[in-house]
Coordinates of C-alpha atoms and ligand atoms in Angstrom, one line a residue:
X5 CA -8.5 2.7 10.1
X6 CA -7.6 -1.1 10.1
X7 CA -3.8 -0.7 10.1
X8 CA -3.6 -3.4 7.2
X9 CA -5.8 -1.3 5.4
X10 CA -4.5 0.1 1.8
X11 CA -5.5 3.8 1.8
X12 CA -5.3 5.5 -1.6
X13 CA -8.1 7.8 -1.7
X14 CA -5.5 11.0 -0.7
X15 CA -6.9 13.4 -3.0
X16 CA -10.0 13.3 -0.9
X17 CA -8.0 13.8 2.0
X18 CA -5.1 12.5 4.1
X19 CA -3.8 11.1 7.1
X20 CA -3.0 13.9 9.5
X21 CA 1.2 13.7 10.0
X22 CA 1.5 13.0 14.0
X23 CA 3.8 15.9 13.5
X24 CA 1.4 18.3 12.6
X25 CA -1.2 17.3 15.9
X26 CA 2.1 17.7 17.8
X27 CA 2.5 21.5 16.5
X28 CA -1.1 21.8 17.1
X29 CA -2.1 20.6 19.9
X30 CA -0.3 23.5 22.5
X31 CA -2.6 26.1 20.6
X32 CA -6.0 24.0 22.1
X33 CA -4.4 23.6 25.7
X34 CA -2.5 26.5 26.4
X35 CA -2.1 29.7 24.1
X36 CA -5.7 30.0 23.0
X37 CA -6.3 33.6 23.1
X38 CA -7.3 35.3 20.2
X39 CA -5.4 36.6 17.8
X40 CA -7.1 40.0 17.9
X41 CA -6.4 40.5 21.4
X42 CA -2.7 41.1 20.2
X43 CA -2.4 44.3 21.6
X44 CA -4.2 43.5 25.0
X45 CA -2.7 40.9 26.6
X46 CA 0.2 38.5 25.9
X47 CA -1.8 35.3 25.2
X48 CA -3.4 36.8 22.6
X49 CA 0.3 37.8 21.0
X50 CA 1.6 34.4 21.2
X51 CA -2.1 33.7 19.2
X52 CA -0.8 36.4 16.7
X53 CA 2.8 35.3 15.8
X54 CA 1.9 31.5 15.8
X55 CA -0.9 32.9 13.3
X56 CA 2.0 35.0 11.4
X57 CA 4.0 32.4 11.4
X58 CA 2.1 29.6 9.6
X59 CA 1.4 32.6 7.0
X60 CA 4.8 32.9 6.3
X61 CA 6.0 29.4 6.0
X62 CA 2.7 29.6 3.2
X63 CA 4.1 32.4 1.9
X64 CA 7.6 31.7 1.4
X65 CA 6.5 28.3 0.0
X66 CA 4.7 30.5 -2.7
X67 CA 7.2 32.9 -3.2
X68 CA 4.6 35.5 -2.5
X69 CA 4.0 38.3 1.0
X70 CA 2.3 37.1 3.7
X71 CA 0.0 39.5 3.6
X72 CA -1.2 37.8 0.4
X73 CA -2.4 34.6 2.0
X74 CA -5.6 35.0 3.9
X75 CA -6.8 31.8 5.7
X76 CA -9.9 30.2 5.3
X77 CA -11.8 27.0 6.0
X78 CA -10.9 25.3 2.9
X79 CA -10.5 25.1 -0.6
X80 CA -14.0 25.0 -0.9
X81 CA -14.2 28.4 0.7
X82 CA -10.9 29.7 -1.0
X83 CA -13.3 28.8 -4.2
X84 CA -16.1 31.0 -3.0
X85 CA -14.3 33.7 -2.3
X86 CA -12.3 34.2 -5.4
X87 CA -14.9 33.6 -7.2
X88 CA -17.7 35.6 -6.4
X89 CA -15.2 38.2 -4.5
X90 CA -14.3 39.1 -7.7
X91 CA -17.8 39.2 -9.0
X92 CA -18.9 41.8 -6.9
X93 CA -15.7 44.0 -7.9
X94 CA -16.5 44.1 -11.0
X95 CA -20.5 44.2 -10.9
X96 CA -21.9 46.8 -13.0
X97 CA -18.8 46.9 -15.6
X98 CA -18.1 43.2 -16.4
X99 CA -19.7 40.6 -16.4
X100 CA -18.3 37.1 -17.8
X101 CA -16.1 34.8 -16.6
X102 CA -14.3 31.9 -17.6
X103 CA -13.2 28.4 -16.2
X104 CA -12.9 24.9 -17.5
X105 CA -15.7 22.2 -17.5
X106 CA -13.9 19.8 -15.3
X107 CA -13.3 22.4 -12.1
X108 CA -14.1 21.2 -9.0
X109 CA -18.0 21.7 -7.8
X110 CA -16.8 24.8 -5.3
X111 CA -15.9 26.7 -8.7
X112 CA -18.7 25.4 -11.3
X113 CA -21.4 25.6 -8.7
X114 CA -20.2 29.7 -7.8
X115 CA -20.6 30.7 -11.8
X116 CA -24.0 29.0 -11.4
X117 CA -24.9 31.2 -8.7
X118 CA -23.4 34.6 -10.1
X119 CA -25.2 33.5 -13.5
X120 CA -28.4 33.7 -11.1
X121 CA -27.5 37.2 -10.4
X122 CA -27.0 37.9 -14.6
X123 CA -23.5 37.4 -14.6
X124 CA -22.5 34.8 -17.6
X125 CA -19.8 31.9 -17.3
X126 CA -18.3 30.4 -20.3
X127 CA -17.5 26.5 -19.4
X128 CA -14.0 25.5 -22.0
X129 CA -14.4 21.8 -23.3
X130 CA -11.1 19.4 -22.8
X131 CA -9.7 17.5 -24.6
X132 CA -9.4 13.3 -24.2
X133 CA -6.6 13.9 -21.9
X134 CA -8.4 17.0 -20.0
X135 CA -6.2 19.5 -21.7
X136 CA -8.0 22.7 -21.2
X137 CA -7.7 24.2 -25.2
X138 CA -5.4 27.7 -25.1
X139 CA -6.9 28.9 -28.3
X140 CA -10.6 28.4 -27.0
X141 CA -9.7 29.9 -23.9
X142 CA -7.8 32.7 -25.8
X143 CA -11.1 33.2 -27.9
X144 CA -13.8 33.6 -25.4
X145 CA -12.0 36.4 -23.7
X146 CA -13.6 39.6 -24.5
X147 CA -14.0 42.8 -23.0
X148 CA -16.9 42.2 -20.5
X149 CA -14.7 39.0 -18.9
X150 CA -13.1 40.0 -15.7
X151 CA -12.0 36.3 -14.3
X152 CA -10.4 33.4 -15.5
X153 CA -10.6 29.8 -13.5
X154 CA -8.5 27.2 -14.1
X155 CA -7.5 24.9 -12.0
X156 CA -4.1 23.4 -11.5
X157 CA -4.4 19.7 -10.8
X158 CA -7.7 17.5 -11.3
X159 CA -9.0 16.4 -8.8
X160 CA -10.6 12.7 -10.6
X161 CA -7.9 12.2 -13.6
X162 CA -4.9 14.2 -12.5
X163 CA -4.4 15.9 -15.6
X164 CA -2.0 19.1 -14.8
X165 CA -3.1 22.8 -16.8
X166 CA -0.6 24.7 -18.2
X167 CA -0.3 27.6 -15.9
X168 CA 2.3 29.6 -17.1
X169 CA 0.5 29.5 -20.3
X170 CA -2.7 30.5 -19.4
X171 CA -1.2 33.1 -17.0
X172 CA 0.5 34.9 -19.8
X173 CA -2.7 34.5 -21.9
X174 CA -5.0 36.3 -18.7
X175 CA -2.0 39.1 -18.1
X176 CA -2.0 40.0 -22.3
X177 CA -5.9 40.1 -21.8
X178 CA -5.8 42.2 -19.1
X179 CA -8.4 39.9 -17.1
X180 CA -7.7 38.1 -13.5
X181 CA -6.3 34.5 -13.3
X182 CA -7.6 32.0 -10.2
X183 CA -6.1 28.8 -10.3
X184 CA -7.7 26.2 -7.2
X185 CA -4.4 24.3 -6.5
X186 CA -6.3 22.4 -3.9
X187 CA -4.5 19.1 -5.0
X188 CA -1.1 20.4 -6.3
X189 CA 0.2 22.7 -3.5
X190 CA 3.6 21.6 -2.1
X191 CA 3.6 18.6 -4.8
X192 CA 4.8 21.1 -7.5
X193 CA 6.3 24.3 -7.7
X194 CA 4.1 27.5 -7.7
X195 CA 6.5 30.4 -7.5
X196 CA 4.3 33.3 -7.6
X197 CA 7.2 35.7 -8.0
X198 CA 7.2 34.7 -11.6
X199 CA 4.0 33.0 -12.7
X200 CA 1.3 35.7 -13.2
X201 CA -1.5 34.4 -11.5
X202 CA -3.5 36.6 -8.9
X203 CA -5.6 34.4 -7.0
X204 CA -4.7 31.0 -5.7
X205 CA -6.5 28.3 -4.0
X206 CA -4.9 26.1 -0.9
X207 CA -6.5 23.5 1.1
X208 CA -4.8 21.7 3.8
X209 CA -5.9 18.4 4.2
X210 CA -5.0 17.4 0.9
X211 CA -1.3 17.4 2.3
X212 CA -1.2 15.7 6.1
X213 CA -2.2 18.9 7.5
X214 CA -5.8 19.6 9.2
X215 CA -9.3 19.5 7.6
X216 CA -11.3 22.7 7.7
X217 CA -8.5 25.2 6.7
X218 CA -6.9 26.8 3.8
X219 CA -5.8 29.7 2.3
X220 CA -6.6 31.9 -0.9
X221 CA -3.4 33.8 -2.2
X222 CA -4.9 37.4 -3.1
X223 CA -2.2 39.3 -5.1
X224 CA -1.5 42.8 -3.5
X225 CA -4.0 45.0 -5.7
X226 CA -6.3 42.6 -6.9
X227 CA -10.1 44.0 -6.8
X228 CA -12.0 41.6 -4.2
X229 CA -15.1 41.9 -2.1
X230 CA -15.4 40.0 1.1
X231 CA -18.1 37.2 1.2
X232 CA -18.6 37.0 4.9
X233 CA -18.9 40.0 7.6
X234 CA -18.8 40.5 11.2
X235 CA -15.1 41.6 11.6
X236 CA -12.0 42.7 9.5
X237 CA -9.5 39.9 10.2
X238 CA -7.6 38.9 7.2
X239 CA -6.5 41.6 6.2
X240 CA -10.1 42.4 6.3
X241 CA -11.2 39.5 3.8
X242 CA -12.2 37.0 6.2
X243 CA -13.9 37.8 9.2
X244 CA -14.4 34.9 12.1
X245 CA -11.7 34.3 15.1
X246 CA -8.8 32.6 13.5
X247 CA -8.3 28.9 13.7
X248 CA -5.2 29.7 14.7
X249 CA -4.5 25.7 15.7
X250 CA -5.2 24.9 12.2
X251 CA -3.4 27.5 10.7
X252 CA -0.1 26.5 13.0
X253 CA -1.7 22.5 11.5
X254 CA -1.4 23.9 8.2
X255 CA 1.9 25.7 8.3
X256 CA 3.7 22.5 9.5
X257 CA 2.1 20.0 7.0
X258 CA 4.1 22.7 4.3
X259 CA 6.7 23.0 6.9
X260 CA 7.0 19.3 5.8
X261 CA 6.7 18.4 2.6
X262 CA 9.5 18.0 0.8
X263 CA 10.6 17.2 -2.9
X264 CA 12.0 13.7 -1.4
X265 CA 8.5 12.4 -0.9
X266 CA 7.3 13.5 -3.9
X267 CA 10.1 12.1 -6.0
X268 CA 9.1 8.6 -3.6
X269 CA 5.2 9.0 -4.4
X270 CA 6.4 9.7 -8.6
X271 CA 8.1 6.1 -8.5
X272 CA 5.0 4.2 -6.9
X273 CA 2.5 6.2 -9.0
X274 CA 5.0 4.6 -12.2
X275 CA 5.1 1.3 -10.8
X276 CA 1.2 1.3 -10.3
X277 CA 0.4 2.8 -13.9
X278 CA 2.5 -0.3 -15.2
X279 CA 0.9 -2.6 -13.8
X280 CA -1.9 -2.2 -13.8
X281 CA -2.2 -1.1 -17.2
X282 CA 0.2 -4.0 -18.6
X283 CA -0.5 -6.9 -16.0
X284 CA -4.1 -7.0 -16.5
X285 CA -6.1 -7.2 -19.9
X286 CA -7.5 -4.4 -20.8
X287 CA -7.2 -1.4 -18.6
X288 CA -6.8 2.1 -20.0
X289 CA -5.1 5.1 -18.6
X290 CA -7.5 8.2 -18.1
X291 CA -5.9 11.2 -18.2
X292 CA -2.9 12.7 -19.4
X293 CA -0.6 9.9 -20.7
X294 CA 2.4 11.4 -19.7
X295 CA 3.0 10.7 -16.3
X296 CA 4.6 14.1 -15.8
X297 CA 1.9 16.2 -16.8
X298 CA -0.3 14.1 -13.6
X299 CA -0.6 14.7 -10.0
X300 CA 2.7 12.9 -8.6
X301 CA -0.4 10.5 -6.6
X302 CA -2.6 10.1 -9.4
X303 CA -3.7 7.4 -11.5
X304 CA -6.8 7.1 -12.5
X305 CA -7.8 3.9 -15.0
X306 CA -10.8 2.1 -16.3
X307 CA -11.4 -1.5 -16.6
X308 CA -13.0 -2.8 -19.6
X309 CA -16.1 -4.2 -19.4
X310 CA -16.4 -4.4 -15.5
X311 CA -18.3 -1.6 -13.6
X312 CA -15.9 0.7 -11.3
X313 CA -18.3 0.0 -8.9
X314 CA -18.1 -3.9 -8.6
X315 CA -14.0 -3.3 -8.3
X316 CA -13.9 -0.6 -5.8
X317 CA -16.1 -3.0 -3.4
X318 CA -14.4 -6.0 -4.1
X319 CA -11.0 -4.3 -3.4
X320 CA -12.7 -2.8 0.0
X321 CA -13.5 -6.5 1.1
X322 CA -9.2 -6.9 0.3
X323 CA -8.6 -3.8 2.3
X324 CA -7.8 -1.5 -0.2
X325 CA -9.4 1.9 -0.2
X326 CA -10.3 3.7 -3.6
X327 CA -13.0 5.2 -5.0
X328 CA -14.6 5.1 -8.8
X329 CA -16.2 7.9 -10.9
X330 CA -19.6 7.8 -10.3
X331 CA -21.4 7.1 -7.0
X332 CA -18.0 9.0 -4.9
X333 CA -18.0 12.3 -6.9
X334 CA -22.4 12.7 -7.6
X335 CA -23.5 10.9 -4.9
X336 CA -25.5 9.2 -7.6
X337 CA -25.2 6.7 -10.5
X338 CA -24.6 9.5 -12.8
X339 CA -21.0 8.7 -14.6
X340 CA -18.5 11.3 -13.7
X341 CA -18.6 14.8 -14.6
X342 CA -15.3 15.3 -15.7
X343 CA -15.4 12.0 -17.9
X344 CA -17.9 12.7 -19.8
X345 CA -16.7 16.2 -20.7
X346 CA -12.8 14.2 -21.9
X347 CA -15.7 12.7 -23.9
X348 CA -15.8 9.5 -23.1
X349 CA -18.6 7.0 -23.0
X350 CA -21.1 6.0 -20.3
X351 CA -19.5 2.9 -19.6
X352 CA -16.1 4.0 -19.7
X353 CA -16.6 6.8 -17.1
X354 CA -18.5 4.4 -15.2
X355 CA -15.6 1.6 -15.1
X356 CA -13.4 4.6 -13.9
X357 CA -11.2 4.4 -10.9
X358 CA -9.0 6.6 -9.1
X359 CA -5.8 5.7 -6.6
X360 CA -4.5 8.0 -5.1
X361 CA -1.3 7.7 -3.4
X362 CA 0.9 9.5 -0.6
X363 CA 4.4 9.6 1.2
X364 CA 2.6 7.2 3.6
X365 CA 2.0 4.5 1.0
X366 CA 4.6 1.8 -0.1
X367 CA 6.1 0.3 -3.3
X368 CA 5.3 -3.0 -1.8
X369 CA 1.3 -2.1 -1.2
X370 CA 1.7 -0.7 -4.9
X371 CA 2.3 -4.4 -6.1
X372 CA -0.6 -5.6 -4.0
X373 CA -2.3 -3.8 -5.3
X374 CA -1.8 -4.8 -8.8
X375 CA -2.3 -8.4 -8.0
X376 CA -5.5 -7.9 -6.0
X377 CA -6.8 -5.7 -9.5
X378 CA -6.0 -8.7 -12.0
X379 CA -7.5 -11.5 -9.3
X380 CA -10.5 -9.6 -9.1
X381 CA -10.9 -8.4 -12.6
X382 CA -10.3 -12.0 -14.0
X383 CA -13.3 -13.0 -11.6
X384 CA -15.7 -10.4 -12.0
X385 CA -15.2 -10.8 -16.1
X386 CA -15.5 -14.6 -16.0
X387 CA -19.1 -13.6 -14.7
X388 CA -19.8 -10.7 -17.0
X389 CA -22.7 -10.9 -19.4
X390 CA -20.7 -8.3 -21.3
X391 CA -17.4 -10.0 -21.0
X392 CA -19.2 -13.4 -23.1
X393 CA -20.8 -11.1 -25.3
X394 CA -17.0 -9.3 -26.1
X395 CA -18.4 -6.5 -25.9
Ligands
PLP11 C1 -9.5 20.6 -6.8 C2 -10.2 20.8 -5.5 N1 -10.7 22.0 -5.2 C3 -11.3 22.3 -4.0 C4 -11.5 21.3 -3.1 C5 -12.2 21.6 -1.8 O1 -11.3 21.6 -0.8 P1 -11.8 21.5 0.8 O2 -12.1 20.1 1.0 O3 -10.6 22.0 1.5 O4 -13.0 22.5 0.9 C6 -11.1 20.0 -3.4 C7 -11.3 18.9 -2.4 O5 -11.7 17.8 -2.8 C8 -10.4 19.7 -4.6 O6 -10.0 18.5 -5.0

């Protein structure tokens, strides 16, 4: 990347921390036994405890066991398996499960597939902020639901869940909690020795550590079926030789991230919100409008009367990297998913746009920013049929 580029498109994923390769990097030259081979020879046990380690730098993070956090290739995967591994436990007593309408596709499109197998997946509405309705979700539970999903952190508008909440509602219910914390891991506390969730979502590269590995935290006794076989690594969950390099990747991305930079990324994601909601005309906040209840990166805002797609290009051309709600999340014109169920109209999903920002980013690019918005947004409306029109 063009080092006066502006990058803010973290939650799709980040700039791996030189520190991390570093860590890495002896686990593709040297020690690259596998971990397996443990007990036969002594590459394969420096494999093993640089494996263990990285589980409990996860773990500890968590306040949960190491032998609760089973690596995978993603959050994507970490999805999967929660998902449908609790499925197949419960297959032939119960047979509904829950989750909200604006999860990310690795969740919504695995109740699509178990509903092809006669399982049934009830979607909860949200409200204009992306509040996921307690008293809906409270209401739909019944005695054929064995799973709840709800994530932490949005992936397009930020908008944080309530997880203690809907924890306490799953435990009184009797039913399992997921939560895909793909984008809040590390960025806000999840102490698992006190919030009753039982199966957890990670995903690396969303925090300067490697792409193509993350973890799902399985609480000690929850019923779950393996999705893959050919091995019983994992704790015999997730079979494959361990990517132990992007484990070790993934271990010292959480080794370091620290409450420093997100109190750092909290002030720019302020200083961006206010400008560019009160130095240009005419752009609204989507999302939760208290900044606290957001993604310490996110900010996510429509402008008016202008298609997200005309800004995002014109801000490309300046060297500032974001993306809007519709072509980046469908791959098609469709308006954004997650929008349209905060329900709000065609165009305004479509004039959506999301920064997202991370410890690499600057107050100063945040300013840029905001000037390069009202520049552009003052020339794109002064050639807008539905700008002379007022509409
Ligand atoms: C909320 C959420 N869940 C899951 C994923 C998938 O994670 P991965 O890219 O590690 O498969 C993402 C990535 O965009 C995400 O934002």
């Amino acid at each position: 990347m063009e080092s006066s580029m502006i990058y803010l498109d973290n939650a799709a994923s980040t700039r791996v921390d030189p520190r991390v390769v570093e860590a890495m990097l002896p686990y593709f030259h040297d020690y690259y036994a596998v971990a397996s081979s443990e007990f036969s020879h002594s590459p394969g046990l420096k494999a093993r405890e640089a494996l263990d380690h990285a589980r409990n730098t996860i773990a500890r993070r968590l306040k949960a066991r190491d032998e609760e956090i089973v690596f995978t290739s993603g959050g994507t995967e970490s999805n999967n398996l929660a998902l449908k591994g609790a499925a197949q436990s419960f297959q032939g007593k119960r047979n509904h499960l829950i989750c909200s309408s604006i999860e990310h596709n690795s969740v919504t499109h695995s109740c699509k597939w178990l509903e092809s197998l006669g399982f049934h997946t009830t979607y909860l509405s949200v409200d204009q902020e992306g509040f996921v309705d307690l008293n809906q979700l409270e209401d739909s539970i019944d005695e054929n639901t064995f799973l709840v999903s709800i994530q932490h952190g949005n992936q397009e508008v930020g908008t944080l869940q309530n997880l203690e909440a809907i924890g306490k509602i799953c435990r009184s219910k009797e039913v399992l909690f997921h939560t895909d914390a793909s984008q809040s891991f590390t960025f806000l506390e999840l102490d698992l020795s006190r919030l009753p969730a039982d199966l957890v979502t990670l995903s690396a590269h969303k925090i300067h550590g490697p792409r193509g590995v993350g973890a799902l935290y399985v609480r000690q006794g929850t019923p779950i079926k393996k999705q893959l076989h050919g091995g019983y690594s994992e704790f015999d969950l997730r079979p494959g030789t361990e990517n132990v390099a992007g484990a070790v990747g993934f271990g010292k991305a959480v080794e370091l991230s620290t409450s420093e930079h997100v109190k750092r990324i909290r002030m720019m994601q302020s200083r961006l919100a206010d400008g560019l909601t009160h130095d240009i005309d005419d752009v609204v906040l989507n999302g939760s409008q208290d900044l606290n209840k957001r993604l310490p990166g996110n900010i996510n805002v429509s402008f008016n009367r202008i298609e997200g797609e005309s800004v995002v290009l014109h801000l490309d051309m300046r060297q500032i990297a974001v993306i809007t709600g519709s072509a980046c999340f469908s791959r098609s014109l469709e308006p954004s998913y997650v929008m349209m169920a905060m329900g709000f109209s065609h165009e305004r999903a479509h004039g959506s746009i999301r920064f997202t920002i991370s410890r690499f980013n600057t107050p100063e690019e945040m300013n840029r920013v905001v000037e390069t918005c009202r520049e552009i947004a003052r020339s794109l409306r002064s050639i807008s049929p539905l700008h002379k029109q007022g509409v």
